[in-house]
Each structure stands twice: as C-alpha cells, then as structure tokens.
Short mmCIF file of C-alpha atoms in Angstrom, two decimals:
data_model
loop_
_atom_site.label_atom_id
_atom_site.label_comp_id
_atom_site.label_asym_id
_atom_site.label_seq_id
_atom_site.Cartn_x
_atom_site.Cartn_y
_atom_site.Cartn_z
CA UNK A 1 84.84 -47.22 -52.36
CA UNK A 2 83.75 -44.07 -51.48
CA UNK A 3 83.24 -43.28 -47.17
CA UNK A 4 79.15 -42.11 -47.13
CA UNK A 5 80.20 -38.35 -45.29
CA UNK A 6 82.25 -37.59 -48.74
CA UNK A 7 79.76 -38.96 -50.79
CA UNK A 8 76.23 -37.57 -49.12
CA UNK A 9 77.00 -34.28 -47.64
CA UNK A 10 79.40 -33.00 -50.10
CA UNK A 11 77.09 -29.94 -50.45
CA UNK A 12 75.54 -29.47 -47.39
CA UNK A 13 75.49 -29.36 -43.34
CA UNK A 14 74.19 -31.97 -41.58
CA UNK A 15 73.37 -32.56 -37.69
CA UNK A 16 76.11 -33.57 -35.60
CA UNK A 17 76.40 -37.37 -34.86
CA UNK A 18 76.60 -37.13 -30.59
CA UNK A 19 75.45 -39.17 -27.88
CA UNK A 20 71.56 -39.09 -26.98
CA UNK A 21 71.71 -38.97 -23.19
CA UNK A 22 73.43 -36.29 -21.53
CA UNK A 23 73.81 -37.30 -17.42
CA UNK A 24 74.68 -34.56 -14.82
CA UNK A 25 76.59 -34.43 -12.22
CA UNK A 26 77.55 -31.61 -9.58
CA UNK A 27 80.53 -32.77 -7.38
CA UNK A 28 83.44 -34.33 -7.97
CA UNK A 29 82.37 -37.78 -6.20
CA UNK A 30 79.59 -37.98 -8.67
CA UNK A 31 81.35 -36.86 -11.42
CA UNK A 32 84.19 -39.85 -11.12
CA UNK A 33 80.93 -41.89 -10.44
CA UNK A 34 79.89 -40.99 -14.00
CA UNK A 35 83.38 -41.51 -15.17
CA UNK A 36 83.02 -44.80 -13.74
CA UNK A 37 79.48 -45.85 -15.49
CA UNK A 38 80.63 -44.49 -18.83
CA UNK A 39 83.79 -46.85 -18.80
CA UNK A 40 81.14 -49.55 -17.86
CA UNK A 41 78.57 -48.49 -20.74
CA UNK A 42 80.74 -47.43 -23.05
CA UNK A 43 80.96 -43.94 -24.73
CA UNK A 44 77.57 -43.65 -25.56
CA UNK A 45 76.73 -40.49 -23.04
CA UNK A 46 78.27 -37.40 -22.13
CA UNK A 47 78.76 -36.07 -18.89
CA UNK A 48 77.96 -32.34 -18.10
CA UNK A 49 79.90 -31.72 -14.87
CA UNK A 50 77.87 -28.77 -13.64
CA UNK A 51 79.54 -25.48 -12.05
CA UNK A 52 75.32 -23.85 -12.04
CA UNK A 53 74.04 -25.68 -9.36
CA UNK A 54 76.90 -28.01 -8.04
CA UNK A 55 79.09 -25.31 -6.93
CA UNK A 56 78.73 -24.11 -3.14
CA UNK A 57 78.70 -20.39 -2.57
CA UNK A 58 82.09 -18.91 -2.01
CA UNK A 59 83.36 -21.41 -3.63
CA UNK A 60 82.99 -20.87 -7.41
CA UNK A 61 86.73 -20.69 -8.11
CA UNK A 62 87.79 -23.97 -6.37
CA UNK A 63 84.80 -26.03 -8.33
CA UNK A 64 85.94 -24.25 -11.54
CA UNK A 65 89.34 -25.60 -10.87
CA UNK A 66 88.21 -28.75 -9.92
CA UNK A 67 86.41 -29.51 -12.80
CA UNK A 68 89.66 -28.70 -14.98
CA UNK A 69 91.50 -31.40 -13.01
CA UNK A 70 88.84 -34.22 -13.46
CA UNK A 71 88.26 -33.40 -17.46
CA UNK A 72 91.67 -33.50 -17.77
CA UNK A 73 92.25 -36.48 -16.28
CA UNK A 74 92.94 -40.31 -16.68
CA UNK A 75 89.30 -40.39 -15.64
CA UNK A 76 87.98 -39.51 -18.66
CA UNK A 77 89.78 -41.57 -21.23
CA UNK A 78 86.53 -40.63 -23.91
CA UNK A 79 86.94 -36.66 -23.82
CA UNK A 80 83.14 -36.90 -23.45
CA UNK A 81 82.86 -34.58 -20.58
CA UNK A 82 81.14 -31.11 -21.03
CA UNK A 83 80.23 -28.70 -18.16
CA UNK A 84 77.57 -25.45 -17.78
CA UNK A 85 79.03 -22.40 -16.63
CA UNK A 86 76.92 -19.63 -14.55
CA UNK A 87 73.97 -17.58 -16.21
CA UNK A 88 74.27 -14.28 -17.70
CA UNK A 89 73.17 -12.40 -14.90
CA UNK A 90 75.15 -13.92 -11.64
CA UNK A 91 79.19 -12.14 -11.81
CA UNK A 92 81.20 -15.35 -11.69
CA UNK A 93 80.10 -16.88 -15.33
CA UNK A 94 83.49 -14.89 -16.66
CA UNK A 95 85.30 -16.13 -13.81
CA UNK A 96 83.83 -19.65 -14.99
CA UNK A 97 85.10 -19.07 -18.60
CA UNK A 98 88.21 -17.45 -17.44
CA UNK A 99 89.12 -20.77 -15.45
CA UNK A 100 87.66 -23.91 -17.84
CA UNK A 101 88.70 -22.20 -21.26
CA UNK A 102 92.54 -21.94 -20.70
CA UNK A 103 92.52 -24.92 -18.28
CA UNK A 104 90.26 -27.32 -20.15
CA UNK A 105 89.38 -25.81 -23.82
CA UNK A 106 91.00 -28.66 -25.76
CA UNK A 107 89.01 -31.14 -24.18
CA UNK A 108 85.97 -29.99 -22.82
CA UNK A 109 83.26 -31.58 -25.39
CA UNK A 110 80.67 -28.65 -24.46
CA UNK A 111 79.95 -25.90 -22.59
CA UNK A 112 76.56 -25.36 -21.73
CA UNK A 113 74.93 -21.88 -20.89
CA UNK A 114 71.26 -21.57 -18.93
CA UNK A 115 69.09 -19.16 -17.77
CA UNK A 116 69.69 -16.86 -20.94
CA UNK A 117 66.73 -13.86 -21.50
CA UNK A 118 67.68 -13.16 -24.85
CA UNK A 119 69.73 -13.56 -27.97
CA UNK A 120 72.27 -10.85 -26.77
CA UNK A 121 72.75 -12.48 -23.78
CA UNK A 122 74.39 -15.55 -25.41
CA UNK A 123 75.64 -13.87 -28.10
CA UNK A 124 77.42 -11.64 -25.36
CA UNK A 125 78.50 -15.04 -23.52
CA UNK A 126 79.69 -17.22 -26.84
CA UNK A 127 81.75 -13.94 -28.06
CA UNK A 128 83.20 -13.99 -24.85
CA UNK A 129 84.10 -17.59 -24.68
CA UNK A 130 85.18 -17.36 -28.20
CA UNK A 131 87.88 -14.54 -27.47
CA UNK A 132 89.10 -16.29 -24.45
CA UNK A 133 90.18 -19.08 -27.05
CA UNK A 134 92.00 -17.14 -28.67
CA UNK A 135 93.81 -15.68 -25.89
CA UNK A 136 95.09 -19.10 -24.93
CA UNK A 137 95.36 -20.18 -28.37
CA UNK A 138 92.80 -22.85 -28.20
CA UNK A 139 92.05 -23.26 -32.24
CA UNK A 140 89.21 -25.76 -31.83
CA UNK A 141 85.23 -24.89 -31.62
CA UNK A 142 83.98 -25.31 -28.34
CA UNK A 143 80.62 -26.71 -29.17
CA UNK A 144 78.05 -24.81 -27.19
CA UNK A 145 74.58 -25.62 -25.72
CA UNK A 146 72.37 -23.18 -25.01
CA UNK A 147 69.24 -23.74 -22.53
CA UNK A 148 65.97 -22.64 -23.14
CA UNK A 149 64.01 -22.07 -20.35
CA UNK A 150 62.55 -18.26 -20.24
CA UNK A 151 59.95 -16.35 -22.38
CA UNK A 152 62.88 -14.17 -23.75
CA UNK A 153 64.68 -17.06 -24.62
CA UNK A 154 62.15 -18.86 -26.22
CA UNK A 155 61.01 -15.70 -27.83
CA UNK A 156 64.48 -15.20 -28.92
CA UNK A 157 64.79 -19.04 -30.00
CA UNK A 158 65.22 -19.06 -33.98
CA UNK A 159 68.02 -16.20 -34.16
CA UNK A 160 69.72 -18.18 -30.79
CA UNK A 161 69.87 -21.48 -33.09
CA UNK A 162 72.20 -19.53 -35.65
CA UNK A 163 74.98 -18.94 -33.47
CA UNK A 164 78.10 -20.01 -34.09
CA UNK A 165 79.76 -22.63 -32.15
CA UNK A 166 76.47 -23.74 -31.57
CA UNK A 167 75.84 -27.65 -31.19
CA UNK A 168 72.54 -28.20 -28.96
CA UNK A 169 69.28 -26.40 -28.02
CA UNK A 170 68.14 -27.67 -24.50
CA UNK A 171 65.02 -27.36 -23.42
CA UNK A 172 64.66 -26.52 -19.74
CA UNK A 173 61.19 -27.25 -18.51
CA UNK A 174 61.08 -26.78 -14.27
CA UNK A 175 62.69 -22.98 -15.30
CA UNK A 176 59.72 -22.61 -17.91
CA UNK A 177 57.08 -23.45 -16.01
CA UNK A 178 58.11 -21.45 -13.16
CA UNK A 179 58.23 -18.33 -15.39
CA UNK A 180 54.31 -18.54 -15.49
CA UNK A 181 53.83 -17.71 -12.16
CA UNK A 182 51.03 -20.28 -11.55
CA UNK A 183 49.73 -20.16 -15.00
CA UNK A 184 50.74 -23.61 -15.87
CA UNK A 185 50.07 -25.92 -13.08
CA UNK A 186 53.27 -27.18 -11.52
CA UNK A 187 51.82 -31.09 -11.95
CA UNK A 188 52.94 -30.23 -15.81
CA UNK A 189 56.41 -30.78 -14.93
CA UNK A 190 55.86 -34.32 -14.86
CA UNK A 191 54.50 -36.41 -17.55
CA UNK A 192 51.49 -36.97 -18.83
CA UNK A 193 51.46 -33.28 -18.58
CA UNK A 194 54.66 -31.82 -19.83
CA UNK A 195 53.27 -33.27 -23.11
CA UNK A 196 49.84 -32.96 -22.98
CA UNK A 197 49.82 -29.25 -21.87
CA UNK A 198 49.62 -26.70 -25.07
CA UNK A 199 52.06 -24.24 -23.55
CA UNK A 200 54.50 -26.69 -22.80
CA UNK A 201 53.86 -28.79 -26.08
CA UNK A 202 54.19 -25.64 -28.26
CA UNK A 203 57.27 -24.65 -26.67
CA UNK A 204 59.26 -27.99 -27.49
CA UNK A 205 57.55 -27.89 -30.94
CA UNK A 206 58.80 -24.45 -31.70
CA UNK A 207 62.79 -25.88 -29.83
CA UNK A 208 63.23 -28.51 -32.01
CA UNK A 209 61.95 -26.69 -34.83
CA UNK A 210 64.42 -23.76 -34.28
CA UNK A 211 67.40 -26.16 -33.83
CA UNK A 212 66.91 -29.06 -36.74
CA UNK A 213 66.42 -26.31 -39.54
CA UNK A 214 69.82 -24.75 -38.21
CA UNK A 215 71.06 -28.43 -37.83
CA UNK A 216 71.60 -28.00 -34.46
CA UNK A 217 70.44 -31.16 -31.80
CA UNK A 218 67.47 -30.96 -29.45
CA UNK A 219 67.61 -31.77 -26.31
CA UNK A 220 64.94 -32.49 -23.99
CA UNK A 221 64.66 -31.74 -20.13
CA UNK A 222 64.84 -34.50 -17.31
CA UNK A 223 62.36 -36.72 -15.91
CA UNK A 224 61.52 -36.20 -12.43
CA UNK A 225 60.55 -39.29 -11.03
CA UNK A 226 64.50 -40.66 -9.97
CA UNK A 227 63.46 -44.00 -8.91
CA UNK A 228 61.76 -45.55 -12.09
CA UNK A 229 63.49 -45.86 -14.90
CA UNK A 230 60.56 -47.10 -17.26
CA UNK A 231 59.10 -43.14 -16.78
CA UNK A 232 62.40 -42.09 -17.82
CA UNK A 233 62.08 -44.37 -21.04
CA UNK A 234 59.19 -43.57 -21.71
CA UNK A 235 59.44 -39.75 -21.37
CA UNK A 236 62.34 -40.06 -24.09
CA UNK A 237 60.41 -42.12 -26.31
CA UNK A 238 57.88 -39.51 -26.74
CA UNK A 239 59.83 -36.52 -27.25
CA UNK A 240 62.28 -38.66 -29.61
CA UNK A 241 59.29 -39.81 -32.10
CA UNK A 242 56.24 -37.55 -31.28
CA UNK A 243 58.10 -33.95 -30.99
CA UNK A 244 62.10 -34.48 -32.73
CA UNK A 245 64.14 -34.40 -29.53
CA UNK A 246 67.53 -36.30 -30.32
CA UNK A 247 68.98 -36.26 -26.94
CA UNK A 248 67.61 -35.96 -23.08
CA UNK A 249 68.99 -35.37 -19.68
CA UNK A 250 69.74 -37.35 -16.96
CA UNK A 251 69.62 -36.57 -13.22
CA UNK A 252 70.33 -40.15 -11.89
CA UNK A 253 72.74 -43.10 -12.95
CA UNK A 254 69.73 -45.58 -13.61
CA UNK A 255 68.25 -42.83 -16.01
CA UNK A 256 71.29 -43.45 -18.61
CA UNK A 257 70.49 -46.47 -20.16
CA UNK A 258 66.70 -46.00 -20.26
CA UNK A 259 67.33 -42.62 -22.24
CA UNK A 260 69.87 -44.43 -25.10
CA UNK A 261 67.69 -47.60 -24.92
CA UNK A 262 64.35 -45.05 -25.86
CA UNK A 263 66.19 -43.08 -28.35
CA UNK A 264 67.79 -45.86 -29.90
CA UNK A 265 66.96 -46.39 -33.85
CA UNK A 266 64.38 -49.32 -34.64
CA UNK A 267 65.94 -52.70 -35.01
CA UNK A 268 64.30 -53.85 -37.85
CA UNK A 269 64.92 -50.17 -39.75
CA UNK A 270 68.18 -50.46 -38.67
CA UNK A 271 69.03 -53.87 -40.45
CA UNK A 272 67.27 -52.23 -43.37
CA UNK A 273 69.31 -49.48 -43.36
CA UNK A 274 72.84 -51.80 -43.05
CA UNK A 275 72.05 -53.12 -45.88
CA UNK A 276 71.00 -50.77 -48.15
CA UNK A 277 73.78 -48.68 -47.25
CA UNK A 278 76.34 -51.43 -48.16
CA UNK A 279 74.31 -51.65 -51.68
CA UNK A 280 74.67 -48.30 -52.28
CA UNK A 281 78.55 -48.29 -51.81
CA UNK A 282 78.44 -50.91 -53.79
CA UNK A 283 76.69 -49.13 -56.49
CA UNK A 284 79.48 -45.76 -55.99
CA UNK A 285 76.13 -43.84 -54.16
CA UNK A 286 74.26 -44.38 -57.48
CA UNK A 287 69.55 -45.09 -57.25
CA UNK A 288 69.21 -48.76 -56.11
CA UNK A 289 66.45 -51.43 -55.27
CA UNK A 290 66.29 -52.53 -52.01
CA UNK A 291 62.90 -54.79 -51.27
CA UNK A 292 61.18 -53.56 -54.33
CA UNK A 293 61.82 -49.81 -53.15
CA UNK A 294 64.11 -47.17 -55.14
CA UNK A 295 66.24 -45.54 -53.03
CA UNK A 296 69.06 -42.61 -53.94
CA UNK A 297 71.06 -39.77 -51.72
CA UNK A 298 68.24 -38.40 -50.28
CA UNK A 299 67.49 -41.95 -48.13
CA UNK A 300 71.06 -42.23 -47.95
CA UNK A 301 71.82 -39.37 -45.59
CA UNK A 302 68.83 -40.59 -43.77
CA UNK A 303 70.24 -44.09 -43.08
CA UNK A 304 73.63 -43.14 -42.51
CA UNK A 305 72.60 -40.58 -39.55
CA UNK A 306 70.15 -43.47 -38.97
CA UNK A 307 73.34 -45.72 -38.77
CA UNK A 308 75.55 -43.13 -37.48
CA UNK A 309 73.17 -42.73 -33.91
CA UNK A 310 72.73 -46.30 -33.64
CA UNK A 311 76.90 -46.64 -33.61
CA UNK A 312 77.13 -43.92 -31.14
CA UNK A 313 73.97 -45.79 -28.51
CA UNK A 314 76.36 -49.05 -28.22
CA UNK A 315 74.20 -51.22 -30.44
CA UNK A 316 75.78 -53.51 -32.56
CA UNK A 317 76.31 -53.50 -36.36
CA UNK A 318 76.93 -55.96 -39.10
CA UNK A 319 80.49 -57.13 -39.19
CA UNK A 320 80.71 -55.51 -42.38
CA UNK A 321 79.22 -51.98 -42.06
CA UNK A 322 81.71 -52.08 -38.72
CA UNK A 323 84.17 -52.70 -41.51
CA UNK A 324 83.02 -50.90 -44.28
CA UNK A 325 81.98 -47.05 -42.30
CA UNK A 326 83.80 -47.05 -39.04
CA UNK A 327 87.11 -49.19 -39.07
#
C-alpha cells in the first residue's frame, strides 16, 4: 500500500509537519530544565536556546560555545533544540554564526533571526549562514525562522517568506508595538487586545498570510501573563483557529502544555480523519464515501497534515494508523 507523502504530494510542497509550541530558554540551567520537561512530555516542542537576550555582555563567545555543548549533548536525545542568533545590526551575530554553524550545524533544528528591518537584512544573514555551511561542509538545510517584529519587516514580509532555508515566520508582538511609539497602547500586548486591536490584527493576518502561501509555518508571539496557564491556552486557541497561527511561544515551563493542548487537532475530526485515511489506502488514494461524504486527494492532504500535527502534539492514534503511517 502506498505511504500518503508519495501518494498526496507527489506534485507539490506542502507545510512542514513540526511541533506547535516553541519554549525559550536563555541559560544553560534553564535550558537542561527544558531538556528535562521535553524527556517528560515527549518530543512534542522545540527548544530555542536563546544567544539574543540570554547572553550577558562580554560574554557572547562563551554562551555561543555553551550552547554548542548542550545541543550536542546526551541532553538532547530528540535533536529538537534550535537557538536565535543576534540581530542584523549588533557586530557579534557573525561571531554567533561563526561559532553554532561549525560547532552545532548538523543538529541544530533552527536558527532563528529577530529584529530584521528588511528583506536584505535576512537575505544578507541566511547567505551568510548558508556559506558558513559550506565551509564546514555541513550539507543539510538549516531551517530558518525569521521574526517579524518592525514596520520594515512587516513591510518587507511576502518577499521574506520566499527565502530559502526558510521554515517559520514569527511574529514578534512587544517589538511591534513598541515601534509605534505610543500609537498603539501598550495594554495591546496582552489579550483581549493583541487581537482585538486593527493594527495588531492586520499585522498577524497579513504573517500568516505571507508564510502559508509560501508553505512556510506561523508562529505566534508569547503570552504575557506567566502564572496562568488557561490565558496561555486560550491566547493559542485564537490565533490557531481565528487568524492560521500553527505554532506559539513559550516563556515559562507551565506555558508548554497549554500551547500543544490549544493547538491540538479536534478529537472528533481527528477520529474522522483516522479513518478515512485508512479507507483511502485501502482504496490505492482513489474518491471514497466516508459518512455519506465523497472525499478524494484534495481532503486527503488535509487529513494527513491533520493526522500528521496530531502525531507530533503526543495524542494518541488508532493502533492501526500507528501501524499503517508511522511504524
């Protein structure tokens, strides 16, 4: 029987099958931390160990090096560890590159660059990380997330999504609505507001726009509030189903599971899916009734992601689509 990724996407790209929650982490004590909680979850986040904002000043090279010993360690038995390199404009984001390429290129699962102004900026910053592949002979694509979270950037944002390499679009919110100067109230950083406000709503629109028509993922900025999961989950329920997001950050440990529990697929749409998926197989990808519907390849891809994202959140699957699609 024929797997559903030859049989469905034979003649076309489709978005890449990752993790929906993305959790940050700045040191090395909270990095191992994360280590820790995605051995205890399972491999259903990444961890972005973050040389932006978690390394001290003076101190760049020693973090860089740091995080090279970590992803290459026992403590990450998943490879699911990414990390986010300086912006454009401060001098030590080659030194970054320089450091995590050779050291950590065939296992870093990302590399994330923020703070970008325009399209040459990243295209400046990708070449560069591309070139210092092939100087240490690192044949894999480094998938790379880009942050958007300026007016350039965001002006820049549908010839950004067709970079190569390129694997998510984050949306950065605290950086956006700073770059208003007091135009958008800073209470819009926290929800209802980040959704409600037209600014901020057309700017995630226009995101996840830009990135799903160059099947690229969304990602959506953190929640604020540390201390109650249920915003979190909420927060990533509405930019999974009202605006497209397919993945979120996370700030704080307890904000893990509420992302992948708000992002995962629908129970009852998932048990629909199972089984017409198994029927389809059954009929060599061929049209099909399923509960007095017709269904063909067009809801096939869509289950199959469908099925796909639910694998990669932890929830479980009939015995024999376990068998059948991922054995």
């Amino acid at each position: 029987m024929t797997h559903p990724n030859k049989a469905l996407f034979e003649s076309g790209k489709s978005l890449p099958i990752i993790p929906s929650c993305e959790h940050f982490a700045g040191s090395e004590k909270l990095i191992l931390k994360a280590f820790e909680m995605q051995k205890k979850l399972g491999p259903v986040f990444d961890i972005t160990c973050d040389c932006e904002d978690g390394a001290e000043t003076g101190k760049e090279v020693e973090h860089a090096n740091m995080i090279v010993r970590v992803v290459n360690s026992d403590a990450n038995p998943y490879g699911m560890a990414g990390t986010r390199i300086h912006d454009f404009s401060h001098p030590d984001w080659r030194q970054d590159v320089d450091i995590l390429v050779p050291g950590a290129g065939e296992k870093l699962a990302y590399i994330t660059l923020p703070k970008s102004t325009s399209y040459e900026d990243v295209k400046t910053q990708v070449e560069y990380i591309q070139a210092k592949c092939k100087e240490a002979g690192i044949t894999r694509e480094i998938p790379i997330h880009i942050l958007i979270e300026t007016h350039g950037a965001l002006n820049d944002v549908e010839k950004i999504a067709t970079l190569p390499w390129l694997q998510v679009l984050d949306f950065g919110l605290m950086d956006f609505v700073s770059g208003y100067q007091g135009a958008i109230p800073a209470i819009n950083m926290r929800s209802p507001g980040q959704f409600n406000h037209r600014l901020i709503a057309a700017a995630k629109t226009r995101v996840c726009q830009a990135a799903i028509q160059n099947h690229v993922i969304p990602c959506h900025n953190v929640t604020l509030d540390l201390k109650n999961p249920y915003q979190t989950y909420k927060d990533a329920e509405i930019a999974r189903n009202e605006f497209g997001f397919m993945r979120m950050w996370s700030i704080y440990p307890t904000q893990i599971q509420a992302i992948v529990d708000a992002m995962k697929p629908d129970f009852t749409e998932l048990e629909a899916a199972q089984n017409i998926l198994v029927a389809a197989q059954d009929a060599e990808w061929g049209p099909i009734q399923y509960d007095g519907e017709l269904h063909d390849r067009a809801t096939y891809r869509y289950f199959w992601e469908l099925v796909q994202r639910a694998h990669f959140s932890g929830q479980k699957l009939q015995e024999e689509v376990t068998k059948r699609f991922f054995s």
